[in-house]
């Protein structure tokens, strides 16, 4: 039985990038389980944490170099944004970044790590990369060490461009209310953190732009929305009050945007592009049409 | 969380000639696809055209049947209580009008085994003529790209070739017809039917 557990642990260690002889693990387990009558689970935990502490930390890499999953690495990063917890299993999640990019991170409750703070910089030793639908993230685990840094890390915001048609505007767009304490959007007048609050009004759009090949989620803040639609926050409030209906503003936005082509520009943050510039896509040019006609005519049948 | 499916761009004629609906997994919630003759694997489509007719064919509740024409033919759309936004839009928009439609392909088998395609719209909004032009150009470009890929043999292209044995000349002609409606030089639009006058 001890052998089986030792083999499991050996696999676990090699996943962590640590090669430990099987006999050595077995000896330690045997001593704990048979010698000191430690319960199996506790013995496993003990051996795991012994090695996790002893091992040297994984290679220090940059965010842009994260291109595979299951790799143990260390990162020097700044916490860009913390998100409200999505799950009881998650202690913290959000975005961290360095001068090469931004990536999502997750810290699990069971990893029992000290919390990180927004805008602070840390050396994260021994985190493991993960992938979900082509997007990479890093997981902070029990063997991760978080070292606060004094220096400030410049976080790059790589600007991306996208041209396509807006195909959806999601709920949570339009005239919304935000918590006056934490600025989170309220859901039915309630903040996830602070409960029932008065909140203050804001305008935003969470949308989806699509070029027939790629779907891209976009976020537009108040300033961009006001310029694009030509309705100010005050006017939007007035519209909602007169109609006794907050959703009127959302309807107006959808009417103006869905099915139309736009060209957008802004930094990518997680799955969104934070739109800094948005303009109607340029009208078709006769040159484009003529070229495409030529290209079609050249197609052999 | 499933990621959102791309809205493919296909012309009405090609969409109407498609009949290969399938799922990639057995699960009842697995996404449904319609593979078109040029190999567009559509779970969702975006098209722009002219709403030319609409009719409420429901009994107790509104159930709209409408037609949207593009340069190559027309799309049939059905919207009822499960497409509330689209149904509401259809009830308020009077034809003729340029509209953009985002929706899911649907197939229906007629008595004789013939497959009829239609669209279950998620969104219908009024747009302008410039948007129509942009859509035609984009759809022509993407259709042409798929036609070229038919001979290069990707997964969807291979499936489409096996199932439809598509006539490339037929779809090339369709793309050209569409492009000529937005071309300012060369042939002027000459599709006016004088027989009714």
Tab-separated table of C-alpha atoms in Angstrom:
chain	number	residue	atom	x	y	z
A	1	UNK	CA	0.000	0.000	0.000
A	2	UNK	CA	2.809	2.370	0.888
A	3	UNK	CA	4.346	1.621	-2.489
A	4	UNK	CA	1.149	2.674	-4.296
A	5	UNK	CA	1.017	5.956	-2.466
A	6	UNK	CA	4.699	6.512	-3.086
A	7	UNK	CA	4.144	5.988	-6.795
A	8	UNK	CA	1.270	8.497	-6.783
A	9	UNK	CA	3.464	11.013	-5.055
A	10	UNK	CA	6.310	10.425	-7.451
A	11	UNK	CA	3.978	11.284	-10.353
A	12	UNK	CA	2.817	14.368	-8.492
A	13	UNK	CA	6.422	15.452	-7.928
A	14	UNK	CA	7.423	14.944	-11.516
A	15	UNK	CA	4.464	17.099	-12.563
A	16	UNK	CA	5.967	19.748	-10.342
A	17	UNK	CA	9.264	19.300	-12.136
A	18	UNK	CA	10.855	17.439	-9.277
A	19	UNK	CA	12.536	14.048	-9.600
A	20	UNK	CA	12.611	12.160	-6.304
A	21	UNK	CA	13.696	8.504	-6.025
A	22	UNK	CA	10.749	6.189	-5.301
A	23	UNK	CA	12.626	4.432	-2.460
A	24	UNK	CA	13.186	7.712	-0.697
A	25	UNK	CA	9.475	8.593	-0.788
A	26	UNK	CA	8.538	5.078	0.275
A	27	UNK	CA	10.914	5.161	3.219
A	28	UNK	CA	9.509	8.425	4.502
A	29	UNK	CA	5.934	7.239	4.098
A	30	UNK	CA	6.655	3.921	5.759
A	31	UNK	CA	8.230	5.623	8.732
A	32	UNK	CA	5.205	7.909	9.173
A	33	UNK	CA	2.453	5.387	8.471
A	34	UNK	CA	3.829	2.207	9.979
A	35	UNK	CA	6.296	3.609	12.469
A	36	UNK	CA	4.390	6.574	13.854
A	37	UNK	CA	0.848	5.475	12.941
A	38	UNK	CA	0.109	8.724	11.100
A	39	UNK	CA	-3.105	8.529	9.029
A	40	UNK	CA	-2.401	7.964	5.320
A	41	UNK	CA	-3.702	11.342	4.140
A	42	UNK	CA	-1.659	13.209	6.740
A	43	UNK	CA	1.456	11.246	5.841
A	44	UNK	CA	0.974	12.140	2.159
A	45	UNK	CA	0.541	15.788	3.022
A	46	UNK	CA	3.637	15.776	5.155
A	47	UNK	CA	5.867	14.229	2.500
A	48	UNK	CA	4.453	16.502	-0.187
A	49	UNK	CA	5.105	19.660	1.741
A	50	UNK	CA	8.622	18.547	2.738
A	51	UNK	CA	9.673	18.303	-0.886
A	52	UNK	CA	7.710	21.292	-2.044
A	53	UNK	CA	9.724	23.410	0.371
A	54	UNK	CA	13.055	21.844	-0.486
A	55	UNK	CA	12.844	22.116	-4.233
A	56	UNK	CA	14.385	25.025	-5.994
A	57	UNK	CA	11.981	27.389	-7.663
A	58	UNK	CA	10.901	26.988	-11.255
A	59	UNK	CA	12.335	29.057	-14.121
A	60	UNK	CA	11.541	32.737	-14.128
A	61	UNK	CA	9.683	33.560	-17.346
A	62	UNK	CA	7.798	36.449	-18.928
A	63	UNK	CA	4.032	36.431	-19.419
A	64	UNK	CA	4.285	36.326	-23.222
A	65	UNK	CA	6.333	33.112	-23.000
A	66	UNK	CA	3.443	31.213	-21.462
A	67	UNK	CA	2.473	29.087	-24.459
A	68	UNK	CA	1.844	25.637	-22.988
A	69	UNK	CA	-0.144	24.174	-20.139
A	70	UNK	CA	1.066	22.212	-17.123
A	71	UNK	CA	4.398	24.031	-16.981
A	72	UNK	CA	5.842	25.107	-13.618
A	73	UNK	CA	7.220	28.601	-13.751
A	74	UNK	CA	7.948	31.699	-11.682
A	75	UNK	CA	6.720	35.175	-12.596
A	76	UNK	CA	7.603	38.699	-11.537
A	77	UNK	CA	4.321	40.517	-11.953
A	78	UNK	CA	2.012	43.272	-10.883
A	79	UNK	CA	-1.580	42.541	-9.892
A	80	UNK	CA	-3.590	44.508	-12.445
A	81	UNK	CA	-7.088	43.622	-11.360
A	82	UNK	CA	-8.819	41.391	-8.815
A	83	UNK	CA	-12.196	39.898	-9.671
A	84	UNK	CA	-15.043	39.074	-7.347
A	85	UNK	CA	-14.895	35.400	-6.450
A	86	UNK	CA	-16.811	33.204	-8.894
A	87	UNK	CA	-16.679	30.104	-6.786
A	88	UNK	CA	-16.373	28.897	-3.210
A	89	UNK	CA	-13.230	27.021	-4.223
A	90	UNK	CA	-11.446	30.135	-5.443
A	91	UNK	CA	-9.717	32.426	-2.949
A	92	UNK	CA	-8.686	35.049	-5.496
A	93	UNK	CA	-8.701	35.482	-9.236
A	94	UNK	CA	-7.907	38.335	-11.568
A	95	UNK	CA	-5.224	39.606	-13.869
A	96	UNK	CA	-1.485	39.894	-13.406
A	97	UNK	CA	0.959	41.332	-15.871
A	98	UNK	CA	4.523	42.281	-16.703
A	99	UNK	CA	6.139	44.265	-19.488
A	100	UNK	CA	5.217	41.590	-22.053
A	101	UNK	CA	1.529	41.014	-21.394
A	102	UNK	CA	-1.345	40.321	-19.063
A	103	UNK	CA	-2.631	36.933	-17.921
A	104	UNK	CA	-5.400	35.589	-15.724
A	105	UNK	CA	-4.514	33.964	-12.423
A	106	UNK	CA	-6.396	31.834	-9.933
A	107	UNK	CA	-5.550	31.122	-6.313
A	108	UNK	CA	-7.480	28.230	-4.761
A	109	UNK	CA	-8.848	28.217	-1.225
A	110	UNK	CA	-7.215	24.855	-0.576
A	111	UNK	CA	-3.803	26.277	-1.517
A	112	UNK	CA	-4.066	28.425	1.597
A	113	UNK	CA	-1.916	31.293	0.329
A	114	UNK	CA	-1.707	34.849	1.628
A	115	UNK	CA	-3.872	37.215	-0.478
A	116	UNK	CA	-2.336	39.551	-3.046
A	117	UNK	CA	-3.366	43.179	-3.447
A	118	UNK	CA	-4.268	45.171	-6.535
A	119	UNK	CA	-1.465	47.372	-7.949
A	120	UNK	CA	1.180	45.612	-5.835
A	121	UNK	CA	4.085	43.689	-7.319
A	122	UNK	CA	5.074	40.142	-6.411
A	123	UNK	CA	7.505	37.425	-7.253
A	124	UNK	CA	5.314	34.340	-7.704
A	125	UNK	CA	7.521	31.282	-7.336
A	126	UNK	CA	6.250	27.940	-8.630
A	127	UNK	CA	2.971	28.603	-10.322
A	128	UNK	CA	1.581	26.217	-12.913
A	129	UNK	CA	0.210	27.211	-16.314
A	130	UNK	CA	-3.236	26.167	-17.457
A	131	UNK	CA	-5.220	26.495	-20.656
A	132	UNK	CA	-8.907	26.997	-21.350
A	133	UNK	CA	-10.137	27.388	-24.909
A	134	UNK	CA	-6.852	28.617	-26.228
A	135	UNK	CA	-6.309	31.165	-23.492
A	136	UNK	CA	-3.629	30.602	-20.904
A	137	UNK	CA	-3.805	31.292	-17.196
A	138	UNK	CA	-1.661	30.495	-14.171
A	139	UNK	CA	-2.697	28.659	-11.028
A	140	UNK	CA	-1.238	29.455	-7.647
A	141	UNK	CA	-0.952	26.193	-5.706
A	142	UNK	CA	0.055	24.963	-2.289
A	143	UNK	CA	3.676	24.891	-3.381
A	144	UNK	CA	3.587	28.482	-4.639
A	145	UNK	CA	5.549	31.095	-2.753
A	146	UNK	CA	4.437	34.735	-2.918
A	147	UNK	CA	7.195	37.281	-2.296
A	148	UNK	CA	6.137	40.961	-2.237
A	149	UNK	CA	8.458	43.194	-4.271
A	150	UNK	CA	9.435	46.776	-3.549
A	151	UNK	CA	10.093	47.676	-7.186
A	152	UNK	CA	7.294	48.695	-9.528
A	153	UNK	CA	6.664	46.629	-12.631
A	154	UNK	CA	5.521	48.358	-15.806
A	155	UNK	CA	2.608	46.436	-17.263
A	156	UNK	CA	2.332	46.486	-21.016
A	157	UNK	CA	-0.984	47.004	-22.633
A	158	UNK	CA	-0.686	45.633	-26.120
A	159	UNK	CA	-3.142	47.493	-28.281
A	160	UNK	CA	-5.220	45.364	-30.603
A	161	UNK	CA	-7.398	46.302	-33.531
A	162	UNK	CA	-10.494	44.563	-34.795
A	163	UNK	CA	-12.938	45.256	-37.605
A	164	UNK	CA	-16.265	43.478	-37.671
A	165	UNK	CA	-19.988	43.657	-37.063
A	166	UNK	CA	-21.415	44.024	-33.562
A	167	UNK	CA	-23.612	40.942	-33.188
A	168	UNK	CA	-24.683	41.214	-29.553
A	169	UNK	CA	-24.907	43.621	-26.639
A	170	UNK	CA	-25.013	41.722	-23.393
A	171	UNK	CA	-27.099	42.240	-20.293
A	172	UNK	CA	-25.348	44.462	-17.797
A	173	UNK	CA	-24.972	47.080	-20.556
A	174	UNK	CA	-26.684	50.446	-20.887
A	175	UNK	CA	-27.537	52.527	-17.861
A	176	UNK	CA	-26.194	50.624	-14.863
A	177	UNK	CA	-25.548	51.321	-11.193
A	178	UNK	CA	-22.240	50.795	-9.462
A	179	UNK	CA	-21.462	50.245	-5.788
A	180	UNK	CA	-20.210	53.479	-4.194
A	181	UNK	CA	-17.678	51.537	-2.128
A	182	UNK	CA	-16.059	49.177	-4.602
A	183	UNK	CA	-17.287	50.393	-8.008
A	184	UNK	CA	-18.651	46.976	-8.953
A	185	UNK	CA	-21.757	46.875	-11.130
A	186	UNK	CA	-24.847	46.201	-9.030
A	187	UNK	CA	-27.142	43.290	-9.777
A	188	UNK	CA	-30.763	44.104	-8.914
A	189	UNK	CA	-29.576	46.929	-6.659
A	190	UNK	CA	-27.174	44.696	-4.738
A	191	UNK	CA	-23.392	44.608	-4.659
A	192	UNK	CA	-21.726	41.191	-4.445
A	193	UNK	CA	-19.505	42.479	-1.653
A	194	UNK	CA	-21.490	45.195	0.141
A	195	UNK	CA	-25.106	44.022	-0.252
A	196	UNK	CA	-27.914	46.532	-0.728
A	197	UNK	CA	-26.416	49.938	-1.548
A	198	UNK	CA	-27.691	53.135	-3.197
A	199	UNK	CA	-25.107	53.043	-5.942
A	200	UNK	CA	-24.300	55.628	-8.570
A	201	UNK	CA	-25.270	55.629	-12.241
A	202	UNK	CA	-22.864	54.820	-15.053
A	203	UNK	CA	-23.015	53.955	-18.737
A	204	UNK	CA	-21.216	50.993	-20.243
A	205	UNK	CA	-21.485	48.463	-23.033
A	206	UNK	CA	-20.422	44.834	-22.930
A	207	UNK	CA	-20.665	43.688	-26.515
A	208	UNK	CA	-19.600	41.086	-29.017
A	209	UNK	CA	-17.942	41.957	-32.323
A	210	UNK	CA	-17.538	39.305	-35.004
A	211	UNK	CA	-15.780	39.279	-38.396
A	212	UNK	CA	-17.129	35.921	-39.565
A	213	UNK	CA	-13.984	34.155	-38.352
A	214	UNK	CA	-13.331	35.333	-34.804
A	215	UNK	CA	-15.633	36.426	-31.994
A	216	UNK	CA	-14.276	39.188	-29.760
A	217	UNK	CA	-15.840	40.517	-26.580
A	218	UNK	CA	-15.522	44.257	-26.057
A	219	UNK	CA	-16.035	46.681	-23.179
A	220	UNK	CA	-16.917	50.334	-23.716
A	221	UNK	CA	-16.745	52.738	-20.788
A	222	UNK	CA	-18.922	55.801	-20.220
A	223	UNK	CA	-16.761	58.269	-22.119
A	224	UNK	CA	-16.603	56.058	-25.214
A	225	UNK	CA	-20.330	55.280	-25.045
A	226	UNK	CA	-21.266	58.954	-24.700
A	227	UNK	CA	-19.201	59.899	-27.747
A	228	UNK	CA	-20.316	56.962	-29.844
A	229	UNK	CA	-24.050	57.145	-29.213
A	230	UNK	CA	-24.290	60.874	-28.543
A	231	UNK	CA	-26.241	60.398	-25.333
A	232	UNK	CA	-24.691	61.684	-22.107
A	233	UNK	CA	-25.113	59.987	-18.745
A	234	UNK	CA	-27.479	62.778	-17.648
A	235	UNK	CA	-29.590	62.395	-20.778
A	236	UNK	CA	-29.687	58.634	-20.307
A	237	UNK	CA	-30.880	59.082	-16.715
A	238	UNK	CA	-33.565	61.469	-17.942
A	239	UNK	CA	-34.685	58.981	-20.602
A	240	UNK	CA	-34.971	56.246	-17.994
A	241	UNK	CA	-36.847	58.429	-15.525
A	242	UNK	CA	-39.340	59.664	-18.132
A	243	UNK	CA	-40.057	56.142	-19.351
A	244	UNK	CA	-39.891	54.689	-15.815
A	245	UNK	CA	-37.697	52.055	-17.406
A	246	UNK	CA	-33.936	51.700	-17.234
A	247	UNK	CA	-33.860	49.183	-20.102
A	248	UNK	CA	-34.906	51.872	-22.576
A	249	UNK	CA	-31.309	53.056	-22.702
A	250	UNK	CA	-30.062	49.562	-23.490
A	251	UNK	CA	-32.673	49.276	-26.271
A	252	UNK	CA	-31.440	52.530	-27.770
A	253	UNK	CA	-27.833	51.287	-27.731
A	254	UNK	CA	-28.774	47.990	-29.366
A	255	UNK	CA	-30.770	49.807	-32.040
A	256	UNK	CA	-27.737	51.901	-32.899
A	257	UNK	CA	-25.049	49.222	-32.811
A	258	UNK	CA	-26.210	45.684	-33.564
A	259	UNK	CA	-25.700	44.525	-37.128
A	260	UNK	CA	-23.394	47.436	-37.958
A	261	UNK	CA	-19.704	47.365	-38.796
A	262	UNK	CA	-17.131	49.067	-36.593
A	263	UNK	CA	-13.410	49.368	-36.307
A	264	UNK	CA	-12.151	49.247	-32.719
A	265	UNK	CA	-8.817	49.651	-30.983
A	266	UNK	CA	-7.698	49.107	-27.398
A	267	UNK	CA	-5.692	46.970	-24.977
A	268	UNK	CA	-6.658	43.354	-24.449
A	269	UNK	CA	-7.514	42.464	-20.870
A	270	UNK	CA	-8.462	38.854	-20.339
A	271	UNK	CA	-11.198	37.958	-22.784
A	272	UNK	CA	-12.099	41.570	-23.481
A	273	UNK	CA	-10.691	44.371	-25.527
A	274	UNK	CA	-11.107	47.605	-23.564
A	275	UNK	CA	-12.178	49.880	-26.378
A	276	UNK	CA	-10.334	53.208	-26.515
A	277	UNK	CA	-11.226	54.122	-30.097
A	278	UNK	CA	-14.293	53.102	-32.052
A	279	UNK	CA	-15.424	54.338	-35.455
A	280	UNK	CA	-17.873	53.137	-38.084
A	281	UNK	CA	-16.053	50.883	-40.525
A	282	UNK	CA	-15.147	52.777	-43.719
A	283	UNK	CA	-17.606	52.424	-46.613
A	284	UNK	CA	-16.704	49.952	-49.318
A	285	UNK	CA	-14.395	51.305	-51.999
A	286	UNK	CA	-14.837	50.599	-55.671
A	287	UNK	CA	-11.231	49.438	-55.792
A	288	UNK	CA	-11.964	46.641	-53.310
A	289	UNK	CA	-15.021	45.561	-55.293
A	290	UNK	CA	-13.194	45.602	-58.620
A	291	UNK	CA	-10.297	43.605	-57.204
A	292	UNK	CA	-12.605	41.013	-55.723
A	293	UNK	CA	-14.500	40.703	-59.023
A	294	UNK	CA	-11.188	40.064	-60.798
A	295	UNK	CA	-10.201	37.526	-58.178
A	296	UNK	CA	-13.545	35.729	-58.545
A	297	UNK	CA	-13.355	35.683	-62.318
A	298	UNK	CA	-9.903	34.148	-62.105
A	299	UNK	CA	-11.215	31.217	-60.082
A	300	UNK	CA	-11.030	28.042	-62.146
A	301	UNK	CA	-14.083	25.819	-62.151
B	1	UNK	CA	-18.566	27.961	-20.133
B	2	UNK	CA	-18.955	27.320	-23.842
B	3	UNK	CA	-17.412	29.980	-25.990
B	4	UNK	CA	-19.722	31.860	-28.311
B	5	UNK	CA	-19.958	30.585	-31.866
B	6	UNK	CA	-18.854	32.823	-34.732
B	7	UNK	CA	-21.555	34.228	-37.007
B	8	UNK	CA	-20.685	32.927	-40.486
B	9	UNK	CA	-21.322	34.940	-43.650
B	10	UNK	CA	-23.191	33.117	-46.402
B	11	UNK	CA	-25.395	34.320	-49.252
B	12	UNK	CA	-29.077	33.376	-49.319
B	13	UNK	CA	-28.745	31.151	-52.394
B	14	UNK	CA	-26.016	29.027	-50.833
B	15	UNK	CA	-27.861	28.899	-47.514
B	16	UNK	CA	-31.024	27.721	-49.273
B	17	UNK	CA	-29.093	24.967	-51.027
B	18	UNK	CA	-27.611	23.624	-47.791
B	19	UNK	CA	-29.138	20.487	-46.284
B	20	UNK	CA	-26.488	18.917	-44.080
B	21	UNK	CA	-27.372	19.512	-40.428
B	22	UNK	CA	-25.405	17.737	-37.730
B	23	UNK	CA	-24.083	17.762	-34.178
B	24	UNK	CA	-20.547	16.929	-33.157
B	25	UNK	CA	-21.557	15.306	-29.871
B	26	UNK	CA	-24.540	13.223	-28.877
B	27	UNK	CA	-25.450	15.466	-25.966
B	28	UNK	CA	-28.854	17.148	-26.299
B	29	UNK	CA	-27.260	20.529	-25.584
B	30	UNK	CA	-24.426	20.081	-28.070
B	31	UNK	CA	-24.336	22.839	-30.687
B	32	UNK	CA	-26.148	22.176	-33.949
B	33	UNK	CA	-24.426	23.001	-37.233
B	34	UNK	CA	-25.444	23.421	-40.835
B	35	UNK	CA	-22.679	22.758	-43.339
B	36	UNK	CA	-23.180	24.716	-46.571
B	37	UNK	CA	-22.067	23.601	-50.063
B	38	UNK	CA	-18.884	25.735	-49.957
B	39	UNK	CA	-17.993	24.376	-46.511
B	40	UNK	CA	-19.190	27.075	-44.092
B	41	UNK	CA	-19.942	25.295	-40.823
B	42	UNK	CA	-22.690	27.462	-39.392
B	43	UNK	CA	-24.045	27.445	-35.872
B	44	UNK	CA	-24.868	31.104	-36.234
B	45	UNK	CA	-25.044	33.448	-39.214
B	46	UNK	CA	-25.128	37.208	-39.760
B	47	UNK	CA	-26.782	38.579	-42.848
B	48	UNK	CA	-27.932	41.952	-44.086
B	49	UNK	CA	-30.627	42.409	-46.672
B	50	UNK	CA	-34.028	43.864	-47.434
B	51	UNK	CA	-36.982	42.748	-45.372
B	52	UNK	CA	-39.453	42.161	-48.197
B	53	UNK	CA	-42.367	40.451	-46.503
B	54	UNK	CA	-43.606	39.559	-43.059
B	55	UNK	CA	-46.681	37.787	-41.796
B	56	UNK	CA	-47.946	36.801	-38.369
B	57	UNK	CA	-48.883	33.146	-38.829
B	58	UNK	CA	-49.460	32.431	-35.120
B	59	UNK	CA	-52.849	31.579	-33.688
B	60	UNK	CA	-52.956	32.708	-30.065
B	61	UNK	CA	-49.451	34.094	-29.793
B	62	UNK	CA	-47.500	36.019	-32.388
B	63	UNK	CA	-45.409	33.854	-34.682
B	64	UNK	CA	-43.692	35.757	-37.447
B	65	UNK	CA	-42.601	34.450	-40.801
B	66	UNK	CA	-40.537	36.877	-42.829
B	67	UNK	CA	-38.297	37.044	-45.851
B	68	UNK	CA	-35.059	38.978	-46.208
B	69	UNK	CA	-33.608	39.322	-49.701
B	70	UNK	CA	-29.933	39.630	-50.590
B	71	UNK	CA	-28.486	39.902	-54.125
B	72	UNK	CA	-28.675	36.118	-54.612
B	73	UNK	CA	-32.049	35.109	-53.170
B	74	UNK	CA	-33.845	35.308	-49.847
B	75	UNK	CA	-33.629	34.008	-46.301
B	76	UNK	CA	-36.737	32.672	-44.609
B	77	UNK	CA	-36.976	33.581	-40.921
B	78	UNK	CA	-39.323	32.430	-38.200
B	79	UNK	CA	-39.598	34.169	-34.825
B	80	UNK	CA	-42.001	33.386	-32.024
B	81	UNK	CA	-42.219	33.614	-28.259
B	82	UNK	CA	-38.785	32.029	-27.790
B	83	UNK	CA	-37.158	34.789	-29.859
B	84	UNK	CA	-38.841	37.697	-28.055
B	85	UNK	CA	-36.452	40.427	-29.212
B	86	UNK	CA	-36.565	39.377	-32.847
B	87	UNK	CA	-40.341	38.852	-32.780
B	88	UNK	CA	-40.840	42.297	-31.318
B	89	UNK	CA	-38.563	43.814	-33.952
B	90	UNK	CA	-40.501	42.080	-36.745
B	91	UNK	CA	-43.805	43.309	-35.413
B	92	UNK	CA	-42.560	46.902	-35.541
B	93	UNK	CA	-40.507	47.003	-38.765
B	94	UNK	CA	-42.502	47.495	-41.981
B	95	UNK	CA	-41.081	46.173	-45.248
B	96	UNK	CA	-39.250	47.163	-47.332
B	97	UNK	CA	-36.383	48.016	-45.012
B	98	UNK	CA	-32.679	47.171	-44.771
B	99	UNK	CA	-32.150	44.890	-41.778
B	100	UNK	CA	-29.285	42.982	-40.184
B	101	UNK	CA	-30.178	39.572	-38.769
B	102	UNK	CA	-28.132	37.463	-36.344
B	103	UNK	CA	-29.583	33.993	-35.975
B	104	UNK	CA	-29.317	30.239	-35.915
B	105	UNK	CA	-29.808	28.049	-38.973
B	106	UNK	CA	-32.730	25.662	-38.857
B	107	UNK	CA	-33.672	22.823	-41.183
B	108	UNK	CA	-37.048	21.267	-41.829
B	109	UNK	CA	-37.776	18.146	-43.817
B	110	UNK	CA	-40.704	18.368	-46.202
B	111	UNK	CA	-42.916	15.402	-47.062
B	112	UNK	CA	-40.892	14.476	-50.127
B	113	UNK	CA	-37.611	14.430	-48.194
B	114	UNK	CA	-36.639	17.869	-49.410
B	115	UNK	CA	-34.823	19.921	-46.749
B	116	UNK	CA	-35.879	23.530	-46.279
B	117	UNK	CA	-33.537	25.890	-44.448
B	118	UNK	CA	-34.676	28.809	-42.370
B	119	UNK	CA	-33.267	31.069	-39.668
B	120	UNK	CA	-34.298	31.423	-36.038
B	121	UNK	CA	-33.290	35.030	-35.411
B	122	UNK	CA	-31.676	36.216	-32.184
B	123	UNK	CA	-31.485	39.827	-33.308
B	124	UNK	CA	-33.061	41.905	-36.061
B	125	UNK	CA	-32.196	45.581	-36.404
B	126	UNK	CA	-32.707	48.239	-39.037
B	127	UNK	CA	-29.449	49.230	-40.747
B	128	UNK	CA	-28.430	51.507	-43.624
B	129	UNK	CA	-27.415	50.845	-47.230
B	130	UNK	CA	-23.700	51.245	-46.385
B	131	UNK	CA	-23.970	48.333	-43.972
B	132	UNK	CA	-25.635	46.259	-46.707
B	133	UNK	CA	-22.734	47.036	-49.059
B	134	UNK	CA	-20.172	46.085	-46.403
B	135	UNK	CA	-21.930	42.788	-45.773
B	136	UNK	CA	-22.099	41.918	-49.481
B	137	UNK	CA	-18.390	42.631	-49.921
B	138	UNK	CA	-17.435	40.679	-46.811
B	139	UNK	CA	-19.665	37.723	-47.677
B	140	UNK	CA	-18.353	37.635	-51.254
B	141	UNK	CA	-14.793	37.641	-49.921
B	142	UNK	CA	-15.406	34.868	-47.409
B	143	UNK	CA	-17.372	32.755	-49.911
B	144	UNK	CA	-14.575	33.095	-52.451
B	145	UNK	CA	-12.084	32.065	-49.801
B	146	UNK	CA	-14.143	28.942	-49.023
B	147	UNK	CA	-14.389	28.108	-52.738
B	148	UNK	CA	-10.603	28.226	-52.963
B	149	UNK	CA	-10.270	26.076	-49.868
B	150	UNK	CA	-12.550	23.380	-51.334
B	151	UNK	CA	-9.577	22.162	-53.316
B	152	UNK	CA	-7.148	22.481	-50.443
B	153	UNK	CA	-9.059	19.988	-48.323
B	154	UNK	CA	-9.635	21.203	-44.774
B	155	UNK	CA	-12.038	19.231	-42.575
B	156	UNK	CA	-15.155	21.233	-43.470
B	157	UNK	CA	-14.135	21.527	-47.126
B	158	UNK	CA	-13.675	17.766	-47.429
B	159	UNK	CA	-17.039	17.077	-45.796
B	160	UNK	CA	-18.765	19.609	-48.053
B	161	UNK	CA	-17.175	18.114	-51.173
B	162	UNK	CA	-18.208	14.600	-50.217
B	163	UNK	CA	-21.764	15.553	-49.386
B	164	UNK	CA	-22.597	18.122	-52.069
B	165	UNK	CA	-20.048	17.686	-54.865
B	166	UNK	CA	-20.511	21.446	-55.275
B	167	UNK	CA	-20.472	23.047	-58.715
B	168	UNK	CA	-17.788	25.695	-58.234
B	169	UNK	CA	-18.938	27.586	-61.331
B	170	UNK	CA	-22.436	27.968	-59.857
B	171	UNK	CA	-21.123	29.578	-56.642
B	172	UNK	CA	-18.544	31.655	-58.508
B	173	UNK	CA	-21.446	33.033	-60.570
B	174	UNK	CA	-23.355	33.767	-57.342
B	175	UNK	CA	-20.403	35.725	-55.896
B	176	UNK	CA	-20.044	37.704	-59.128
B	177	UNK	CA	-23.755	38.546	-59.248
B	178	UNK	CA	-23.545	39.835	-55.685
B	179	UNK	CA	-20.415	41.893	-56.351
B	180	UNK	CA	-21.887	43.464	-59.463
B	181	UNK	CA	-24.698	44.967	-57.385
B	182	UNK	CA	-22.139	46.998	-55.427
B	183	UNK	CA	-19.816	47.757	-58.334
B	184	UNK	CA	-19.941	51.309	-59.661
B	185	UNK	CA	-18.052	50.671	-62.855
B	186	UNK	CA	-18.778	48.070	-65.496
B	187	UNK	CA	-22.265	46.643	-65.642
B	188	UNK	CA	-24.996	48.658	-64.031
B	189	UNK	CA	-27.620	46.876	-62.029
B	190	UNK	CA	-29.860	45.287	-64.623
B	191	UNK	CA	-32.155	43.080	-62.619
B	192	UNK	CA	-35.306	45.151	-63.013
B	193	UNK	CA	-38.102	42.879	-64.086
B	194	UNK	CA	-40.281	44.682	-66.628
B	195	UNK	CA	-42.743	41.857	-67.165
B	196	UNK	CA	-45.184	43.134	-64.530
B	197	UNK	CA	-45.505	46.605	-65.975
